[in-house]
Every structure is written in structure tokens, then in C-alpha cells.
Short mmCIF file of C-alpha atoms in Angstrom, two decimals:
data_model
loop_
_atom_site.label_atom_id
_atom_site.label_comp_id
_atom_site.label_asym_id
_atom_site.label_seq_id
_atom_site.Cartn_x
_atom_site.Cartn_y
_atom_site.Cartn_z
CA MET A 28 17.12 8.29 6.34
CA MET A 29 18.62 6.50 3.38
CA PHE A 30 16.31 6.81 0.36
CA SER A 31 17.30 5.53 -3.07
CA ASP A 32 16.00 4.38 -6.43
CA LYS A 33 16.01 0.75 -5.04
CA HIS A 34 12.89 1.88 -2.80
CA LYS A 35 11.19 3.15 -6.00
CA ASN A 36 11.95 0.05 -7.96
CA ASP A 37 10.75 -2.25 -5.15
CA LEU A 38 7.56 -0.21 -4.94
CA THR A 39 6.85 -0.64 -8.64
CA ALA A 40 7.91 -4.19 -9.04
CA ASN A 41 6.81 -5.72 -5.76
CA GLY A 42 4.09 -3.38 -4.51
CA PHE A 43 5.89 -2.40 -1.34
CA THR A 44 9.06 -1.09 0.12
CA THR A 45 10.14 -0.07 3.63
CA VAL A 46 12.29 3.12 4.70
CA ASP A 47 14.01 3.27 8.01
CA SER A 48 14.60 6.37 10.18
CA ILE A 49 11.92 8.79 8.87
CA TYR A 50 11.26 9.85 12.44
CA SER A 51 13.71 10.32 15.38
CA ASP A 52 12.79 8.82 18.79
CA ALA A 53 11.85 12.39 19.97
CA GLU A 54 9.56 12.94 17.05
CA ILE A 55 7.89 9.49 17.75
CA ASP A 56 7.42 10.51 21.45
CA ARG A 57 5.78 13.72 20.39
CA LEU A 58 3.40 11.98 18.05
CA ILE A 59 2.47 9.53 20.71
CA GLN A 60 1.86 12.40 23.26
CA THR A 61 -0.44 14.29 20.90
CA ILE A 62 -2.43 11.19 20.17
CA GLU A 63 -2.83 10.44 23.84
CA GLN A 64 -4.01 13.97 24.54
CA ALA A 65 -6.80 13.57 22.04
CA ASP A 66 -10.54 13.25 23.18
CA SER A 67 -11.10 9.61 22.60
CA ASN A 68 -15.00 9.68 23.08
CA LYS A 69 -15.77 10.73 19.52
CA ALA A 70 -17.65 8.49 17.02
CA THR A 71 -14.58 8.09 14.90
CA PHE A 72 -12.68 6.54 17.78
CA ARG A 73 -13.10 2.74 17.98
CA LYS A 74 -12.10 0.97 21.31
CA SER A 75 -12.03 -2.76 22.09
CA ALA A 76 -9.77 -5.14 23.99
CA ASP A 77 -7.97 -6.05 20.64
CA ILE A 78 -7.78 -2.82 18.80
CA PHE A 79 -8.00 0.89 19.28
CA ALA A 80 -8.50 2.84 16.06
CA ILE A 81 -9.04 6.44 14.99
CA ARG A 82 -10.67 7.15 11.65
CA GLN A 83 -10.25 10.42 9.85
CA PHE A 84 -7.04 10.63 11.94
CA LEU A 85 -5.56 13.79 10.50
CA LYS A 86 -8.92 15.68 10.78
CA GLU A 87 -9.68 14.53 14.28
CA ILE A 88 -6.36 15.45 15.78
CA PRO A 89 -5.24 18.68 13.67
CA ALA A 90 -2.13 19.15 15.77
CA ILE A 91 -0.74 15.87 14.45
CA GLU A 92 -0.39 16.96 10.91
CA PRO A 93 2.87 18.95 10.97
CA LEU A 94 4.39 16.26 13.18
CA VAL A 95 3.38 13.53 10.72
CA PHE A 96 4.58 15.39 7.63
CA ASN A 97 8.08 16.24 8.62
CA ALA A 98 10.77 17.04 6.03
CA ASN A 99 11.76 13.30 5.62
CA LEU A 100 8.23 12.16 4.86
CA LYS A 101 7.44 15.00 2.54
CA ASN A 102 10.70 14.09 0.71
CA VAL A 103 9.60 10.43 0.40
CA VAL A 104 6.04 11.42 -0.97
CA ARG A 105 7.71 13.82 -3.46
CA GLN A 106 10.34 11.23 -4.62
CA LEU A 107 7.99 8.16 -4.71
CA PHE A 108 4.79 9.68 -5.89
CA GLY A 109 5.50 13.08 -7.56
CA GLU A 110 4.32 16.56 -6.72
CA ASP A 111 0.62 16.08 -7.30
CA TYR A 112 -0.43 13.60 -4.68
CA PHE A 113 -2.66 14.57 -1.78
CA VAL A 114 -4.06 12.56 1.24
CA VAL A 115 -7.41 10.84 0.74
CA LYS A 116 -7.67 8.74 4.15
CA SER A 117 -5.87 8.45 7.38
CA ILE A 118 -6.32 5.89 10.22
CA TYR A 119 -4.53 5.34 13.47
CA PHE A 120 -4.20 1.67 14.65
CA ASP A 121 -3.10 0.71 18.21
CA LYS A 122 -2.79 -3.15 18.58
CA PRO A 123 -2.40 -3.66 22.21
CA GLU A 124 0.26 -6.03 23.84
CA THR A 125 -2.21 -8.95 24.35
CA SER A 126 -4.22 -8.43 21.05
CA ASN A 127 -5.78 -11.55 19.42
CA TRP A 128 -6.75 -9.29 16.44
CA TYR A 129 -5.65 -10.70 13.17
CA VAL A 130 -6.50 -9.83 9.55
CA SER A 131 -6.52 -12.56 6.89
CA TYR A 132 -5.12 -11.90 3.25
CA HIS A 133 -7.11 -9.08 1.60
CA GLN A 134 -6.58 -6.19 -0.80
CA ASP A 135 -7.78 -2.68 0.28
CA LEU A 136 -10.53 -2.09 -2.35
CA THR A 137 -12.46 0.79 -1.07
CA ILE A 138 -12.14 4.56 -0.77
CA SER A 139 -13.54 6.83 1.71
CA VAL A 140 -16.06 9.41 0.18
CA ASP A 141 -18.47 12.16 1.48
CA LYS A 142 -21.86 10.60 0.45
CA LYS A 143 -23.51 7.71 -1.44
CA VAL A 144 -24.44 8.33 -4.96
CA GLU A 145 -25.35 5.98 -7.83
CA LEU A 146 -22.53 5.88 -10.26
CA ASP A 147 -21.34 3.55 -12.94
CA ASP A 148 -18.34 1.37 -11.82
CA PHE A 149 -18.64 2.57 -8.16
CA GLY A 150 -19.88 -0.20 -5.81
CA PRO A 151 -20.55 -1.93 -3.62
CA TRP A 152 -21.09 0.65 -0.85
CA THR A 153 -20.56 0.39 2.81
CA VAL A 154 -20.96 2.78 5.74
CA LYS A 155 -19.11 2.65 9.08
CA GLN A 156 -19.45 5.28 11.79
CA ASN A 157 -21.11 7.77 9.23
CA GLN A 158 -18.16 7.14 6.89
CA TYR A 159 -19.19 6.10 3.35
CA ALA A 160 -16.86 3.67 1.57
CA VAL A 161 -17.14 2.35 -2.09
CA GLN A 162 -15.14 0.28 -4.37
CA PRO A 163 -14.17 2.44 -7.26
CA PRO A 164 -13.03 1.58 -10.76
CA ILE A 165 -9.59 -0.41 -10.70
CA ALA A 166 -7.68 2.36 -12.43
CA LEU A 167 -8.34 4.55 -9.42
CA LEU A 168 -7.13 2.01 -6.93
CA GLU A 169 -3.96 1.29 -9.09
CA ASN A 170 -3.13 5.02 -8.48
CA ILE A 171 -3.29 4.99 -4.71
CA PHE A 172 -0.24 4.78 -2.41
CA THR A 173 -0.47 3.89 1.30
CA ILE A 174 2.16 4.84 3.83
CA ARG A 175 2.22 3.07 7.14
CA ILE A 176 4.13 5.04 9.90
CA HIS A 177 5.48 2.65 12.71
CA LEU A 178 5.55 4.03 16.25
CA ASP A 179 6.87 0.74 17.63
CA ASP A 180 9.44 -1.95 16.48
CA THR A 181 7.23 -4.44 14.50
CA ASP A 182 8.02 -7.86 13.42
CA GLU A 183 6.07 -11.19 12.84
CA ASN A 184 5.49 -11.42 16.62
CA ASN A 185 3.47 -8.32 16.90
CA GLY A 186 1.59 -8.05 13.74
CA ALA A 187 4.13 -6.92 10.92
CA LEU A 188 2.38 -7.17 7.62
CA LYS A 189 2.71 -10.32 5.47
CA VAL A 190 2.47 -9.67 1.88
CA ILE A 191 2.50 -11.47 -1.41
CA PRO A 192 5.04 -9.59 -3.66
CA LYS A 193 3.75 -8.50 -7.00
CA SER A 194 0.20 -9.39 -6.32
CA HIS A 195 -0.65 -5.65 -6.82
CA ALA A 196 -0.25 -6.03 -10.48
CA LYS A 197 -3.06 -8.70 -10.75
CA LYS A 198 -6.09 -6.34 -10.62
CA ILE A 199 -8.94 -7.81 -8.12
CA TYR A 200 -7.22 -11.11 -6.69
CA ARG A 201 -9.40 -13.01 -4.48
CA PRO A 202 -7.63 -14.45 -1.49
CA GLU A 203 -9.43 -17.88 -1.80
CA THR A 204 -7.90 -18.09 -5.23
CA ILE A 205 -4.15 -17.67 -4.11
CA ASP A 206 -2.08 -20.35 -5.69
CA TRP A 207 0.68 -21.00 -3.12
CA LEU A 208 2.59 -23.14 -5.62
CA GLN A 209 2.99 -19.90 -7.64
CA GLU A 210 3.03 -17.38 -4.81
CA SER A 211 5.48 -16.63 -1.87
CA GLU A 212 4.84 -14.75 1.40
CA THR A 213 7.04 -12.04 2.74
CA ILE A 214 7.23 -10.57 6.27
CA CYS A 215 7.74 -6.89 6.41
CA PRO A 216 9.37 -5.96 9.70
CA VAL A 217 9.48 -2.16 10.35
CA LYS A 218 11.66 -0.41 13.03
CA LYS A 219 10.10 2.34 15.20
CA GLY A 220 10.39 5.59 13.23
CA GLY A 221 10.36 3.67 9.93
CA ILE A 222 7.67 3.45 7.22
CA MET A 223 6.25 0.83 4.97
CA VAL A 224 4.90 2.08 1.63
CA MET A 225 2.48 -0.21 -0.41
CA LYS A 226 0.05 -0.46 -3.08
CA PRO A 227 -3.58 -1.05 -1.67
CA LEU A 228 -3.93 -3.90 -4.27
CA LEU A 229 -1.10 -5.81 -2.66
CA LEU A 230 -2.45 -8.91 -0.88
CA HIS A 231 -1.55 -8.47 2.74
CA SER A 232 -2.41 -9.82 6.24
CA SER A 233 -1.34 -9.54 9.84
CA SER A 234 -1.03 -12.15 12.70
CA ARG A 235 -2.09 -12.02 16.24
CA THR A 236 0.28 -10.55 18.83
CA THR A 237 2.50 -13.18 20.57
CA ASN A 238 5.48 -11.23 21.99
CA GLN A 239 3.44 -8.86 24.52
CA LYS A 240 4.56 -5.77 22.54
CA LYS A 241 2.35 -2.98 21.20
CA ARG A 242 1.91 -2.13 17.47
CA ARG A 243 1.05 1.43 16.89
CA VAL A 244 0.69 2.47 13.10
CA ILE A 245 -0.54 5.59 11.43
CA HIS A 246 -2.00 4.57 7.96
CA ILE A 247 -2.33 7.29 5.38
CA GLU A 248 -3.59 6.86 1.79
CA PHE A 249 -2.64 9.18 -1.21
CA SER A 250 -4.03 9.79 -4.61
CA ASN A 251 -3.64 12.20 -7.41
CA GLN A 252 -6.92 11.40 -9.07
CA GLU A 253 -9.99 13.46 -8.95
CA LEU A 254 -13.35 11.74 -8.37
CA PRO A 255 -16.49 12.31 -10.55
CA LYS A 256 -18.00 15.66 -9.76
CA GLU A 257 -20.93 14.12 -7.84
CA LEU A 258 -18.51 12.82 -5.26
CA ASN A 259 -15.71 14.00 -2.94
CA TRP A 260 -12.97 12.31 -1.18
CA ALA A 261 -13.86 12.24 2.53
CA GLU A 262 -10.60 13.40 3.76
CA ARG A 263 -8.77 15.33 1.18
CA ILE A 264 -5.72 17.15 2.50
CA ASN A 265 -3.44 18.78 -0.02
#
């Protein structure tokens, strides 16, 4: 793993960066085995022809946590975010070889919390599979980092993220208002065992799979902010 100030600068300036070789092939094999051994009949597991997803991933498969947080990943978290960040959300996505699942440009504007409470500047609310999500004040979103761990080689043919650099610095940015004369699109290929680090306010999308290759990703969000006392992060892990 080669980690440098360039990664830090890219993340701040552009809203994303990629780091190769965080996990060895053997470590990736162990991660995949552990996921495949999990009981997939739980409510937090979502299965369809186009996507298999596990919400509250680190909670649902406790054995996965030490495998995910190897020395390299801990080092990246420390160097990029600092000492005081903790996990606030985790999802596993498996996009099969024949998936038609695609996601148009959007920002990640919600956080996962333990219940619904009326609070100033928190809303709108949604609930999926007993999981409450809410759009918090923008300052809270600006402080979140997302790490996407790639268990497969991923490029534009199997759903690598497409992003609009620097869009994370523009607060709420509605996709229908993107000015393509001003903005440019970047594709973010990531090798198996590598990670993509991004800010949730970065506009991002992903295409359908066209090369018959899987795309499995572990998505983890980190914050160092405490919520108002009436609310708790749904998945806080220190």
C-alpha cells in the first residue's frame, strides 16, 4: 500500500481518492468466505436478480469486523480522517455478473439513526427494513467520509463509480441542475483489494454491468460528530 499526502489532497480538493493494495488476495478470499457463510434470510439482507445487499453489515456479520479493519485500513482512517472518527453505517453490495442495476447521479444525503424524532433541521425521514434514515444539517454531512472496499476488479464495464470532481463542495447539488458545460465526469476504477474514499456530498453514479463480471463492495461511513441527545447513530462502532 502506497499512501501519501496526494491522497489527502485529492480527497479535500476533489472529494474522492483511490488507494490500491489495502488487502491481499488471501485477505479478500477470507472476507468473501465469511460473507458467504452468513445466514442470508435476515430482514437486513436484500436479494434480487440485480443486487444483493446487506444493511448494518458489520453488525450482522460480527466475524467480519477484524478482517475489514486490518492494519492498512486503520492506517488510512487515521491518516485521512484523524483519531476521533467512528463507524456510523455499513452496507455490503454484490452486483452480479448480469446486473442491469444502475444508479443515476446523486449525493448521499441521509444518515442512519435509531428512531424518528421531530428535530429542527432534521428531515425528511424515510424507513427501510426497520432502519430509520434522515437528512441531517449539511454541516454533519460535510464531516462524513465513506470508504468503499472493492472485492473485485472494478471498471466502467462493471459499475465503477462515475463522479463529478469538486461537487462535494457545493452543498446540496440537485442532479437535474448539473451544468455539463462547467462540470466534467471522472470514472473511478478500483483494483481488487483497493479502496475508494469519498465525501458523501460528491455527486456519483454507476452504470449497468456489461462485461459479465461481479462487483462486490463493502461501503462504510465514518463521522466524528455526536448527534442531538434525542438521537443515536444506528450503527455506531468505535
